[in-house]
PDB file of C-alpha atoms in Angstrom:
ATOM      1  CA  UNK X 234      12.054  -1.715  -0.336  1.00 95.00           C
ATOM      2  CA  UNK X 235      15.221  -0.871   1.294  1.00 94.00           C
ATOM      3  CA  UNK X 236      16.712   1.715   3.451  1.00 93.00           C
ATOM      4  CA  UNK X 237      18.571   3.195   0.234  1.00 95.00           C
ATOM      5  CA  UNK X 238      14.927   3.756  -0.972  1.00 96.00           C
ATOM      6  CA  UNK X 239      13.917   5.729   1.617  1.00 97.00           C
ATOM      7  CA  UNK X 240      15.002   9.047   0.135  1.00 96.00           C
ATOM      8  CA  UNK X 241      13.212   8.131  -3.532  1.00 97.00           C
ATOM      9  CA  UNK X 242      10.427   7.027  -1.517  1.00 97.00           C
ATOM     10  CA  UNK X 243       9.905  10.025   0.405  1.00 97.00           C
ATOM     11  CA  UNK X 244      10.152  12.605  -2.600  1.00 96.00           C
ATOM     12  CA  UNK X 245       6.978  10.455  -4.177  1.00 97.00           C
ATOM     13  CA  UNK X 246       5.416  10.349  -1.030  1.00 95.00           C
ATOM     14  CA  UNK X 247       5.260  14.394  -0.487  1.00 95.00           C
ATOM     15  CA  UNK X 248       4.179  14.937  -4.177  1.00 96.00           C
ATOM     16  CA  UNK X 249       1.244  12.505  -3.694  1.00 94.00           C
ATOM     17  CA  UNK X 250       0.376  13.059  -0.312  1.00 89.00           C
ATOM     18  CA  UNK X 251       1.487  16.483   0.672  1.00 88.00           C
ATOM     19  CA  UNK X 252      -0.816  17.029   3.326  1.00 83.00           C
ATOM     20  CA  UNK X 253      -0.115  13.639   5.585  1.00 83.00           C
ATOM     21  CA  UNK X 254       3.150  12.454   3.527  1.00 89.00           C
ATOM     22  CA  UNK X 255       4.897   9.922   5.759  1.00 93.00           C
ATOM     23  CA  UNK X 256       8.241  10.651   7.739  1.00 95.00           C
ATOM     24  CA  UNK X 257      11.620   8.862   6.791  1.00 95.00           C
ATOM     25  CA  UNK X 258      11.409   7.785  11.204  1.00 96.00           C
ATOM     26  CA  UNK X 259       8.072   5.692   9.943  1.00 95.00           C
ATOM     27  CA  UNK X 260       9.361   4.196   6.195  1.00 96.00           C
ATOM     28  CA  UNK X 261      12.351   3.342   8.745  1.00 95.00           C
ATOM     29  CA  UNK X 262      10.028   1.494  11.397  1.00 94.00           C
ATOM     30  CA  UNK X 263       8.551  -0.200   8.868  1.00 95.00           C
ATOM     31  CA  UNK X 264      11.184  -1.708   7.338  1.00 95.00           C
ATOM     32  CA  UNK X 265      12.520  -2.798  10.936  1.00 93.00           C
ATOM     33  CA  UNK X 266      10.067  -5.886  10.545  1.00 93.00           C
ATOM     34  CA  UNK X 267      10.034  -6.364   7.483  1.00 91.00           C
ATOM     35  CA  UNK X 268      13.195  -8.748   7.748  1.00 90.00           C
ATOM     36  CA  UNK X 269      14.250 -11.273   9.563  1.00 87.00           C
ATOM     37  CA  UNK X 270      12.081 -14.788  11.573  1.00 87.00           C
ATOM     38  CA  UNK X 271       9.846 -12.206  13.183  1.00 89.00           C
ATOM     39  CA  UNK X 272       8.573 -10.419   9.909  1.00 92.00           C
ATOM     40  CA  UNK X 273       5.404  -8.988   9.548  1.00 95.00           C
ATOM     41  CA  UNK X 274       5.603  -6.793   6.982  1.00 96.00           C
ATOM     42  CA  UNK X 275       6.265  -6.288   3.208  1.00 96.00           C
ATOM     43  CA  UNK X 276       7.170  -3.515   1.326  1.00 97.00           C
ATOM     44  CA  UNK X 277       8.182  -3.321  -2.216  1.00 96.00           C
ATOM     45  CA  UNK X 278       9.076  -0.980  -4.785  1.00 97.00           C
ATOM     46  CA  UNK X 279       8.938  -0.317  -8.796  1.00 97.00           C
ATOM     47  CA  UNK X 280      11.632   0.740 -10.518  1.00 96.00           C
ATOM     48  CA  UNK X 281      12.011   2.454 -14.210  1.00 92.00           C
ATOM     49  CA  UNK X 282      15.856   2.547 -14.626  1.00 91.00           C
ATOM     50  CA  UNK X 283      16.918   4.230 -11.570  1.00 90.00           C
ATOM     51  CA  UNK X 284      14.091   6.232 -10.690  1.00 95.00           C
ATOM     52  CA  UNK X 285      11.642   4.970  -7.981  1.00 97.00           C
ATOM     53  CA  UNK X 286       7.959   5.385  -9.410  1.00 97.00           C
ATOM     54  CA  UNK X 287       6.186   3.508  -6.835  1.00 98.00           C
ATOM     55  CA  UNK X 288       6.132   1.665  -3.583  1.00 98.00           C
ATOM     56  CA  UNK X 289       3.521  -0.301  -1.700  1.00 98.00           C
ATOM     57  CA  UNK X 290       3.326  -2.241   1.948  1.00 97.00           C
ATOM     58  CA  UNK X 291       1.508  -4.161   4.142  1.00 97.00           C
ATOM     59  CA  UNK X 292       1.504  -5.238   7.562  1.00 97.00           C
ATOM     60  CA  UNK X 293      -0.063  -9.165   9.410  1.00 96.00           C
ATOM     61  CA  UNK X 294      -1.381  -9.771  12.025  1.00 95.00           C
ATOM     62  CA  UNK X 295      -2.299 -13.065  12.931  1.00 92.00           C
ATOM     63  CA  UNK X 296      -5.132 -13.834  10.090  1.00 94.00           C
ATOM     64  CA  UNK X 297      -5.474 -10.153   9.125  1.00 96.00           C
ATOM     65  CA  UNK X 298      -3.139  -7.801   6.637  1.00 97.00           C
ATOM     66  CA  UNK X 299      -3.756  -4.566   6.449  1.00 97.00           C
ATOM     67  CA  UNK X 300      -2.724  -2.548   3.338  1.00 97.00           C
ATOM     68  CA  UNK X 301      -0.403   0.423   4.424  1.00 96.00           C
ATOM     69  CA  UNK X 302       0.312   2.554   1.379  1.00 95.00           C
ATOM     70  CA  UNK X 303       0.087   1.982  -1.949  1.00 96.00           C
ATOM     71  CA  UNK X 304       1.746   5.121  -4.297  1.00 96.00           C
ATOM     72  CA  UNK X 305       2.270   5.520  -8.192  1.00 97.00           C
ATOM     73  CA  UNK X 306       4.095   8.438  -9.602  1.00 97.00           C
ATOM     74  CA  UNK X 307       1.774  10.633 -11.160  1.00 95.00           C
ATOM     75  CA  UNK X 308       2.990  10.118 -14.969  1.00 95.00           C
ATOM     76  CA  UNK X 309       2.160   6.528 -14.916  1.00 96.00           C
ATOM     77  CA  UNK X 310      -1.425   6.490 -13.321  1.00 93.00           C
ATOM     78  CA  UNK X 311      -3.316   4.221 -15.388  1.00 91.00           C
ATOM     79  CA  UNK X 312      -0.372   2.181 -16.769  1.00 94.00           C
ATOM     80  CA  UNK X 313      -1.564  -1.191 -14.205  1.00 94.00           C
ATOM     81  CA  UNK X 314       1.298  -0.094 -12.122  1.00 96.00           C
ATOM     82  CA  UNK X 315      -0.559   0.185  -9.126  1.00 96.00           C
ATOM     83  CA  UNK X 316      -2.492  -3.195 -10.006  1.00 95.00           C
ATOM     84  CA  UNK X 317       0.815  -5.099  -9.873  1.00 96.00           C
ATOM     85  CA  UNK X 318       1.670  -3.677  -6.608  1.00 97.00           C
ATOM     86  CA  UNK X 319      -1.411  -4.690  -4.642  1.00 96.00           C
ATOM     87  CA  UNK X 320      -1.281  -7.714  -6.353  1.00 95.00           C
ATOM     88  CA  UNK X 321       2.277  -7.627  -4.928  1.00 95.00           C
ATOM     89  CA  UNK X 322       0.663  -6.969  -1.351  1.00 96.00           C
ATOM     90  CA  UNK X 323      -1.730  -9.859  -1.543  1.00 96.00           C
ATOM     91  CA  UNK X 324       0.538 -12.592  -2.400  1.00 94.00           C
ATOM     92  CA  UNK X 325       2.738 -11.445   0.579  1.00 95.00           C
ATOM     93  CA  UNK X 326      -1.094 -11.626   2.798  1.00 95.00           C
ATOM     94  CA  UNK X 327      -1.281 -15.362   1.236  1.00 94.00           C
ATOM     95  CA  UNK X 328       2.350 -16.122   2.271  1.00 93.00           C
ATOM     96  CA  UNK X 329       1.252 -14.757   6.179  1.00 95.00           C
ATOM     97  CA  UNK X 330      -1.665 -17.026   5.530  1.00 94.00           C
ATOM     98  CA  UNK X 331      -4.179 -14.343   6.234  1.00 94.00           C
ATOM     99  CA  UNK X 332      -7.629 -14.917   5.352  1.00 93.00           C
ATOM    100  CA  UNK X 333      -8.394 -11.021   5.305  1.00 95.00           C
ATOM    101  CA  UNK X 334      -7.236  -8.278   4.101  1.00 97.00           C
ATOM    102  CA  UNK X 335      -8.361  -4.588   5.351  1.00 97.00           C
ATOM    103  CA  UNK X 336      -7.270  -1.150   3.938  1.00 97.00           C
ATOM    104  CA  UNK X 337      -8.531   2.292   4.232  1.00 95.00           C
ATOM    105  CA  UNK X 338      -9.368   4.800   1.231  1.00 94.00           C
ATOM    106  CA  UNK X 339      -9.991   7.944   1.118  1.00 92.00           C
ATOM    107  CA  UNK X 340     -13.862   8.258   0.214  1.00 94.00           C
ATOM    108  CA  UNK X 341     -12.037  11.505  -2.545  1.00 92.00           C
ATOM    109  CA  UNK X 342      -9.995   9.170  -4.062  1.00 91.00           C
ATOM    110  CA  UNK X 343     -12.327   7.426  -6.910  1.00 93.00           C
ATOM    111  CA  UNK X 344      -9.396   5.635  -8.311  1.00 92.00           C
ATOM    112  CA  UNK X 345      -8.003   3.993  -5.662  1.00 93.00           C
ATOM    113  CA  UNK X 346     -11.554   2.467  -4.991  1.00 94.00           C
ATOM    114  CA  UNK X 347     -11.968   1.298  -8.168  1.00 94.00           C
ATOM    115  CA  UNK X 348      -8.496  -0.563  -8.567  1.00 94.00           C
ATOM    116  CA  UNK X 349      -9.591  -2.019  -4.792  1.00 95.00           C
ATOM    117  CA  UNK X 350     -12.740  -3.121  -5.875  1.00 94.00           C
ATOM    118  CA  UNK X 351     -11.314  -4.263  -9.063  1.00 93.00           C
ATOM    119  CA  UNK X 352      -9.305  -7.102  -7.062  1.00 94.00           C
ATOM    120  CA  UNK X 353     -12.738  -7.392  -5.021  1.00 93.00           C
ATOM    121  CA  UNK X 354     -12.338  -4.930  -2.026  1.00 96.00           C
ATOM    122  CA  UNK X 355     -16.017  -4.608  -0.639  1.00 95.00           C
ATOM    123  CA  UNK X 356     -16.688  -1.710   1.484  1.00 96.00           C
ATOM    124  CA  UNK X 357     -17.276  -2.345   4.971  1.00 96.00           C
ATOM    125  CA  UNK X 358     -17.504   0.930   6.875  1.00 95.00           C
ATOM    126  CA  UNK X 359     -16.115   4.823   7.427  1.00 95.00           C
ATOM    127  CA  UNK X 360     -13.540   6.050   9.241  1.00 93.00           C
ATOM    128  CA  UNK X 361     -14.576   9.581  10.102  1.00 93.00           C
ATOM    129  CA  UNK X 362     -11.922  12.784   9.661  1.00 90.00           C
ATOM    130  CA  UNK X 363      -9.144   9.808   9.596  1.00 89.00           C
ATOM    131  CA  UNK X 364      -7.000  11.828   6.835  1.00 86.00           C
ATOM    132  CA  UNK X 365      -5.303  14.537   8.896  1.00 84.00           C
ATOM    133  CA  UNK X 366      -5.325  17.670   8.475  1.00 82.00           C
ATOM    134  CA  UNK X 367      -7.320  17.685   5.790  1.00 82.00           C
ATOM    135  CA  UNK X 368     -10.396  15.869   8.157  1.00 87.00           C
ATOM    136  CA  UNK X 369     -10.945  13.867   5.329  1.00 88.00           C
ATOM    137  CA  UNK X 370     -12.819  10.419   6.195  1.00 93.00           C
ATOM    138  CA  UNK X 371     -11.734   6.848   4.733  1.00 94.00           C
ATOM    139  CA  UNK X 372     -13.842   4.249   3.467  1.00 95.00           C
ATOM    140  CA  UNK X 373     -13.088   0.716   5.188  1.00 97.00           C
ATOM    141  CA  UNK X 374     -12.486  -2.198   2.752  1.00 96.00           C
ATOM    142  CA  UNK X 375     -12.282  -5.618   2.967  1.00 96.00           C
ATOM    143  CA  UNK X 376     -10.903  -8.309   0.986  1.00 95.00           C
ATOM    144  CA  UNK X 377     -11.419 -12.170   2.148  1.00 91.00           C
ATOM    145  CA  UNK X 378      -9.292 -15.046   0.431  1.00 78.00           C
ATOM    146  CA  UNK X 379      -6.730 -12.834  -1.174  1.00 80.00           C
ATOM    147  CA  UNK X 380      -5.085 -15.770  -2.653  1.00 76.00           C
ATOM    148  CA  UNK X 381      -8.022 -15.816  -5.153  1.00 71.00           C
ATOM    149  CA  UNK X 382      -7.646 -11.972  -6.009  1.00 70.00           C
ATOM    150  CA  UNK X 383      -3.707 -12.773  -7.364  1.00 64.00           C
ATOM    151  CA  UNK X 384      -4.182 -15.470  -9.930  1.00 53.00           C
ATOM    152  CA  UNK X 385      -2.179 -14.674 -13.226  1.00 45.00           C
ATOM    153  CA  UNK X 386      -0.548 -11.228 -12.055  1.00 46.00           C
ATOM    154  CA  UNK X 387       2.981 -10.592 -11.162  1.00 45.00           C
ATOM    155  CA  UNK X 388       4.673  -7.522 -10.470  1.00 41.00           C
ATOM    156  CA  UNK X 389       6.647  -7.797 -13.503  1.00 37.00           C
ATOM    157  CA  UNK X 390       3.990  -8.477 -15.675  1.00 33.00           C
TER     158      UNK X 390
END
């Protein structure tokens, strides 16, 4: 992801997540470290033709990632899309040579939770009202040895 994303990235965010959609100020602070020797973060997007249909990042931290966003347009939900970019995410987490990576989920979203578990996500714990406004609480996941989850995918693939 780039700053010329930003815009594309923003109209997907408020369609997905209209209730606590991310600003342009914090896709821009992101991307801030996500260059340069003092990186910590990776963000990507996918592209069909012009048209952003998703975007995914993730932040390290010493031995721990944490999974930021991941976002599929609507029209291509079940396509492996958003497969590709965790799997995206977790080769990034092996590159920062983290041996864990967390994420949060909201406990609504039944999909999500089955992609994460699908790449072997166990649920660790809540996080209560942590989806503002909507006081919606996230299920904690964690992931250990993400360089085992990646084997075999790619993000073109």
């Amino acid at each position: 992801m780039r700053w010329w994303d930003i815009d594309a990235v923003l109209e997907l965010e408020r369609d997905l997540f209209p209730e606590d959609a991310w600003s342009r100020g914090m896709f821009w602070s992101e991307l801030a470290h996500a260059r340069g020797p003092e990186a910590n973060r990776r963000y990507v997007v996918a592209e069909t033709g012009s048209r952003i249909v998703g975007y995914a990042g993730l932040v390290a931290t010493g031995e721990q990632a944490d999974v930021q966003t991941i976002a599929v347009s609507r029209d291509l939900w079940g396509t492996g899309l958003g497969g590709r970019l965790l799997a995206e995410l977790l080769r990034a987490a092996t590159t920062f040579e983290c041996a864990e990576v967390l994420l949060e989920c909201r406990v609504d979203n039944a999909r999500a939770r089955k992609l994460y578990e699908r790449f072997g996500f166990e649920p660790i714990g809540f996080r209560r009202g942590y989806y503002q406004p909507g006081n919606v609480d996230a299920l904690v996941m964690r992931l250990t040895a993400p360089e085992n989850s990646v084997q075999g995918t790619e993000i073109n693939g």
